[in-house]
Short mmCIF file of C-alpha atoms in Angstrom, two decimals:
data_model
loop_
_atom_site.label_atom_id
_atom_site.label_comp_id
_atom_site.label_asym_id
_atom_site.label_seq_id
_atom_site.Cartn_x
_atom_site.Cartn_y
_atom_site.Cartn_z
CA MET A 1 199.17 141.97 138.90
CA ALA A 2 195.29 140.67 138.35
CA ALA A 3 192.98 143.32 136.52
CA MET A 4 189.17 142.92 136.81
CA ASN A 5 187.86 143.27 133.27
CA ILE A 6 183.43 144.00 132.70
CA GLY A 7 182.01 144.45 129.80
CA ARG A 8 177.82 146.23 131.67
CA ASP A 9 174.88 146.43 129.35
CA ASP A 10 171.92 147.25 129.71
CA GLN A 11 169.10 144.45 128.32
CA ALA A 12 166.11 145.57 126.24
CA GLY A 13 163.80 144.79 129.04
CA PHE A 14 161.16 142.58 130.02
CA ARG A 15 157.57 143.23 129.38
CA LEU A 16 155.29 141.69 131.70
CA ASP A 17 151.64 141.33 131.17
CA THR A 18 152.52 139.64 127.11
CA MET A 19 154.51 137.64 125.53
CA THR A 20 155.81 140.61 123.26
CA THR A 21 158.97 140.98 121.80
CA HIS A 22 158.45 144.55 119.66
CA ARG A 23 155.32 146.65 119.60
CA LEU A 24 154.88 146.12 116.43
CA HIS A 25 154.11 142.86 116.69
CA GLY A 26 151.55 141.35 119.51
CA THR A 27 152.20 137.99 120.52
CA LEU A 28 155.05 135.56 119.74
CA CYS A 29 152.93 133.42 117.23
CA ILE A 30 153.35 131.95 112.88
CA LYS A 31 150.32 133.74 112.55
CA GLU A 32 148.23 137.03 112.73
CA ALA A 33 148.51 138.71 115.33
CA LEU A 34 144.98 139.84 117.12
CA THR A 35 146.43 141.41 119.87
CA THR A 36 147.84 145.03 119.35
CA ARG A 37 150.09 147.36 121.46
CA THR A 38 147.19 148.93 123.63
CA ASP A 39 146.26 145.40 124.49
CA TYR A 40 148.82 144.67 127.17
CA THR A 41 149.81 148.09 128.09
CA THR A 42 149.29 149.32 131.22
CA ARG A 43 149.14 152.80 133.38
CA TYR A 44 151.53 151.35 136.05
CA PRO A 45 155.53 150.57 135.96
CA SER A 46 155.42 146.89 134.46
CA THR A 47 159.08 146.38 132.96
CA LEU A 48 161.48 144.39 134.02
CA GLN A 49 165.44 145.34 132.82
CA THR A 50 168.58 143.25 133.52
CA THR A 51 171.58 144.88 133.44
CA SER A 52 174.34 142.11 132.18
CA TYR A 53 177.50 142.02 133.44
CA ASN A 54 180.09 139.80 131.40
CA PHE A 55 182.92 138.95 133.37
CA ALA A 56 186.29 138.68 130.39
CA GLU A 57 187.93 134.99 130.72
CA THR A 58 191.67 136.23 132.08
CA GLU A 59 194.45 133.37 133.37
CA THR A 60 193.00 132.99 136.83
CA VAL A 61 189.35 133.47 135.97
CA GLY A 62 186.88 131.75 133.39
CA GLY A 63 184.86 133.81 131.96
CA LEU A 64 182.03 134.86 133.95
CA CYS A 65 178.30 136.28 132.92
CA VAL A 66 176.10 138.18 135.57
CA GLY A 67 172.40 139.86 136.06
CA VAL A 68 170.80 141.94 138.43
CA VAL A 69 167.03 142.23 137.25
CA LYS A 70 165.47 145.13 138.00
CA ALA A 71 162.24 146.68 137.87
CA CYS A 72 160.86 151.12 136.99
CA GLY A 73 159.22 151.74 139.86
CA LEU A 74 161.39 149.96 142.48
CA HIS A 75 164.49 151.18 141.16
CA GLU A 76 166.78 153.77 139.82
CA LYS A 77 168.32 153.96 136.14
CA ASN A 78 171.57 156.14 136.97
CA PRO A 79 174.90 155.54 138.01
CA ALA A 80 173.83 155.23 141.31
CA GLN A 81 172.48 152.28 141.41
CA HIS A 82 174.84 150.88 139.13
CA LEU A 83 176.92 151.37 141.70
CA ALA A 84 174.94 149.40 144.56
CA ASP A 85 174.92 146.80 142.83
CA LEU A 86 178.21 146.13 141.55
CA GLU A 87 179.30 146.69 145.45
CA MET A 88 176.57 143.32 145.66
CA LEU A 89 178.03 141.65 143.30
CA SER A 90 181.41 142.01 144.91
CA LYS A 91 180.08 140.18 147.87
CA LYS A 92 178.73 137.58 146.17
CA ASP A 93 180.69 133.40 146.63
CA LYS A 94 180.33 133.10 143.01
CA LEU A 95 181.43 136.12 141.84
CA LYS A 96 184.48 136.22 144.18
CA PRO A 97 187.37 135.53 141.59
CA ALA A 98 186.07 138.22 139.45
CA PHE A 99 187.33 140.48 142.08
CA ILE A 100 189.78 139.41 144.54
CA ASP A 101 193.55 138.74 143.62
CA PRO A 102 194.23 135.61 143.89
CA MET A 103 197.97 136.50 145.26
CA THR A 104 196.63 139.52 147.89
CA ASN A 105 193.06 137.80 148.68
CA GLN A 106 192.24 141.73 148.33
CA LEU A 107 190.04 143.68 145.71
CA LYS A 108 192.22 143.61 142.10
CA LYS A 109 193.83 147.43 142.02
CA VAL A 110 193.75 147.22 138.16
CA GLN A 111 190.08 147.87 136.80
CA PHE A 112 189.08 147.74 133.10
CA VAL A 113 185.18 148.23 132.65
CA ARG A 114 183.29 148.59 129.23
CA VAL A 115 180.51 150.49 129.04
CA ASP A 116 177.23 152.80 126.38
CA GLY A 117 177.41 155.62 126.44
CA GLY A 118 173.95 156.27 127.95
CA HIS A 119 173.28 158.83 130.50
CA ASP A 120 173.85 156.43 133.62
CA GLU A 121 176.80 155.13 132.29
CA GLY A 122 178.18 157.07 129.51
CA PRO A 123 182.18 158.17 131.08
CA SER A 124 181.57 161.33 129.38
CA HIS A 125 179.35 162.33 132.15
CA CYS A 126 180.11 164.10 135.46
CA GLU A 127 177.15 162.40 137.21
CA VAL A 128 178.72 158.78 136.10
CA GLN A 129 182.17 160.68 136.18
CA TYR A 130 181.74 160.69 140.34
CA TRP A 131 180.05 157.70 141.21
CA TRP A 132 183.63 155.56 139.23
CA THR A 133 185.62 157.50 141.05
CA VAL A 134 183.77 156.73 144.45
CA TRP A 135 183.53 152.30 143.54
CA HIS A 136 187.67 153.97 142.75
CA LEU A 137 188.86 155.17 146.27
CA LYS A 138 186.23 152.41 148.22
CA THR A 139 188.57 149.65 146.24
CA ASP A 140 191.68 151.56 146.60
CA ALA A 141 192.65 150.55 143.30
CA ILE A 142 196.00 152.02 141.30
CA ALA A 143 193.54 152.59 138.42
CA THR A 144 189.87 152.57 137.40
CA ILE A 145 189.77 152.84 133.56
CA ILE A 146 186.24 153.16 131.54
CA THR A 147 186.00 153.43 128.13
CA CYS A 148 182.84 153.54 125.99
CA ARG A 149 182.03 150.37 123.27
CA ASN A 150 182.33 150.97 119.91
CA SER A 151 178.16 150.98 118.94
CA GLY A 152 178.71 150.12 115.27
CA ALA A 153 179.96 146.74 116.47
CA SER A 154 177.89 145.98 119.33
CA PHE A 155 178.11 142.03 116.91
CA TRP A 156 182.06 142.24 118.08
CA ASN A 157 180.80 142.48 122.33
CA ARG A 158 180.39 140.04 124.42
CA VAL A 159 177.81 141.71 126.70
CA GLU A 160 175.85 142.26 123.70
CA LEU A 161 176.40 138.37 123.09
CA GLN A 162 175.28 137.85 126.71
CA ASN A 163 171.74 140.31 125.83
CA GLY A 164 170.88 137.91 123.00
CA CYS A 165 170.86 135.22 124.75
CA LEU A 166 169.07 136.37 128.04
CA SER A 167 166.57 137.30 125.66
CA LEU A 168 166.42 134.01 124.13
CA ALA A 169 166.07 132.31 127.26
CA HIS A 170 162.82 134.01 128.43
CA THR A 171 161.44 134.20 125.17
CA ASN A 172 157.67 133.13 125.42
CA LEU A 173 157.75 133.46 129.26
CA PHE A 174 154.75 134.80 131.13
CA ILE A 175 154.71 136.63 134.14
CA PRO A 176 151.20 138.75 135.33
CA SER A 177 151.94 142.24 136.87
CA THR A 178 149.19 140.92 139.23
CA LEU A 179 150.74 137.79 141.04
CA ASN A 180 149.31 139.43 144.63
CA GLY A 181 146.71 140.95 143.06
CA SER A 182 145.01 144.09 140.46
CA CYS A 183 147.35 147.32 141.57
CA LEU A 184 144.55 148.91 140.86
CA GLU A 185 142.27 150.59 143.24
CA GLY A 186 138.07 149.87 142.65
CA ASP A 187 138.47 154.33 141.39
CA GLY A 188 140.81 152.95 139.47
CA LYS A 189 143.73 154.69 141.04
CA ILE A 190 147.21 153.24 141.36
CA ASN A 191 147.79 150.89 144.39
CA HIS A 192 151.56 152.19 144.74
CA GLU A 193 152.24 149.94 147.80
CA LYS A 194 150.36 146.83 146.24
CA MET A 195 152.71 147.61 142.36
CA GLN A 196 155.87 147.33 144.55
CA VAL A 197 154.76 143.94 146.24
CA ASN A 198 154.20 143.38 142.12
CA LEU A 199 157.27 143.76 140.99
CA SER A 200 159.58 142.03 143.74
CA SER A 201 157.27 139.71 143.23
CA THR A 202 157.80 139.14 139.30
CA ILE A 203 161.87 139.69 139.83
CA ASP A 204 162.27 136.46 142.16
CA LEU A 205 159.41 134.90 139.38
CA TYR A 206 161.88 135.86 136.76
CA ILE A 207 165.51 135.14 138.50
CA SER A 208 163.97 131.31 139.39
CA CYS A 209 162.71 130.42 136.08
CA VAL A 210 165.72 132.07 133.41
CA SER A 211 168.33 131.85 136.01
CA GLY A 212 171.30 129.71 134.86
CA ALA A 213 170.13 130.20 131.25
CA PRO A 214 173.63 129.32 128.83
CA CYS A 215 175.73 131.82 127.42
CA GLY A 216 178.30 129.96 125.80
CA LEU A 217 180.22 127.97 127.73
CA ALA A 218 179.14 129.69 130.52
CA GLN A 219 175.45 130.28 132.65
CA ILE A 220 174.34 133.68 133.83
CA GLU A 221 173.34 134.04 136.87
CA LEU A 222 170.88 136.61 137.44
CA TYR A 223 170.01 138.03 141.08
CA ARG A 224 168.28 140.83 142.04
CA GLY A 225 168.88 145.03 142.33
CA ALA A 226 170.19 146.58 144.74
CA ASN A 227 168.67 148.59 147.46
CA SER A 228 170.00 151.52 146.75
CA THR A 229 168.52 154.11 149.12
CA GLU A 230 170.98 155.30 150.68
CA HIS A 231 172.78 155.99 147.25
CA GLN A 232 170.01 158.14 145.76
CA LYS A 233 170.41 160.50 148.95
CA GLU A 234 174.03 160.94 147.88
CA ASN A 235 173.11 161.09 144.08
CA ASP A 236 170.50 163.98 144.65
CA LEU A 237 173.34 165.98 146.96
CA VAL A 238 175.47 164.98 143.34
CA LYS A 239 173.35 166.72 141.18
CA ILE A 240 172.32 170.00 142.97
CA PHE A 241 176.31 170.50 142.90
CA LEU A 242 176.79 169.90 139.85
CA LYS A 243 174.03 171.54 137.68
CA GLY A 244 171.56 172.84 141.17
CA ASN A 245 170.17 176.46 140.31
CA LYS A 246 171.24 179.29 143.12
CA ALA A 247 168.23 178.43 145.97
CA GLU A 248 169.49 174.56 145.62
CA LYS A 249 173.44 174.98 145.95
CA GLN A 250 172.35 177.57 148.71
CA GLY A 251 170.33 174.44 151.03
CA PHE A 252 172.98 172.52 149.86
CA ARG A 253 175.49 174.43 151.83
CA ARG A 254 173.75 175.20 154.33
CA ARG A 255 172.55 171.60 154.43
CA THR A 256 176.22 170.35 154.61
CA SER A 257 176.57 172.43 156.78
CA CYS A 258 174.73 171.37 159.62
CA ILE A 259 175.61 168.12 158.26
CA VAL A 260 179.63 169.39 159.11
CA CYS A 261 178.76 170.38 162.66
CA GLU A 262 176.98 167.46 163.72
CA ASN A 263 179.74 165.24 162.91
CA LYS A 264 182.29 167.63 164.84
CA GLU A 265 179.09 167.43 167.85
CA TYR A 266 179.56 164.04 167.48
CA LEU A 267 183.42 163.31 166.94
CA GLY A 268 183.85 165.60 170.72
CA ALA A 269 181.46 163.37 172.32
CA GLN A 270 183.34 160.08 171.43
CA GLU A 271 186.09 161.54 172.43
CA LYS A 272 185.06 162.80 176.08
CA THR A 273 183.53 158.94 176.95
#
């Protein structure tokens, strides 16, 4: 039986409007930097972050390196977003060998996933457990095993090496956060609609410049982060169920009761027709 083997980790991030790689170093140059961190820090989100997926080589599939590029302000950093991304990746033709069992032509029933211990990925968090359970049920898997990597041995993790290759690929790349005009109004207030348009364009530009970067014998294929609007709505209810106060949970019960009633009415109407 073929198994899916994934290593996942968030890359450090790519700052727009600068080529700096560290808050203590203003630019990539040999001479002393003449700029400081405040020279390029904006009052609105201006960072892209890539979630790296490393599909280990197996007897039936070669190693695959994938990245999902997201922007703070367009995408959330939580388990619901990760599930939406994983569902999106599973539908990509280039990645089907990593998800589909060639013997049955169905999603692989045994899944091994290695993640870090962050709040959005650590398997000890109830919210994370919920969304992996959703994935397990949707894929009709026999076993989904989520483990946390040893933080003291990052150099052994192929996904960490992939992050390093990605960092090397976007070295000296400059992308402004104002591709479609300034994100600020005349009075200095943030134009959130313009900001989202700019962030969307920067993702496209980043992918066009960096996708295909070498990582060992493979190439890193980059994709835009998935739209997780529906997942986020469900995630809000999950958080209320897990750690909401008394008033929030009472509202949650009323809301779910209304949903159940609406579904019953809909099913009754369907039966009559």
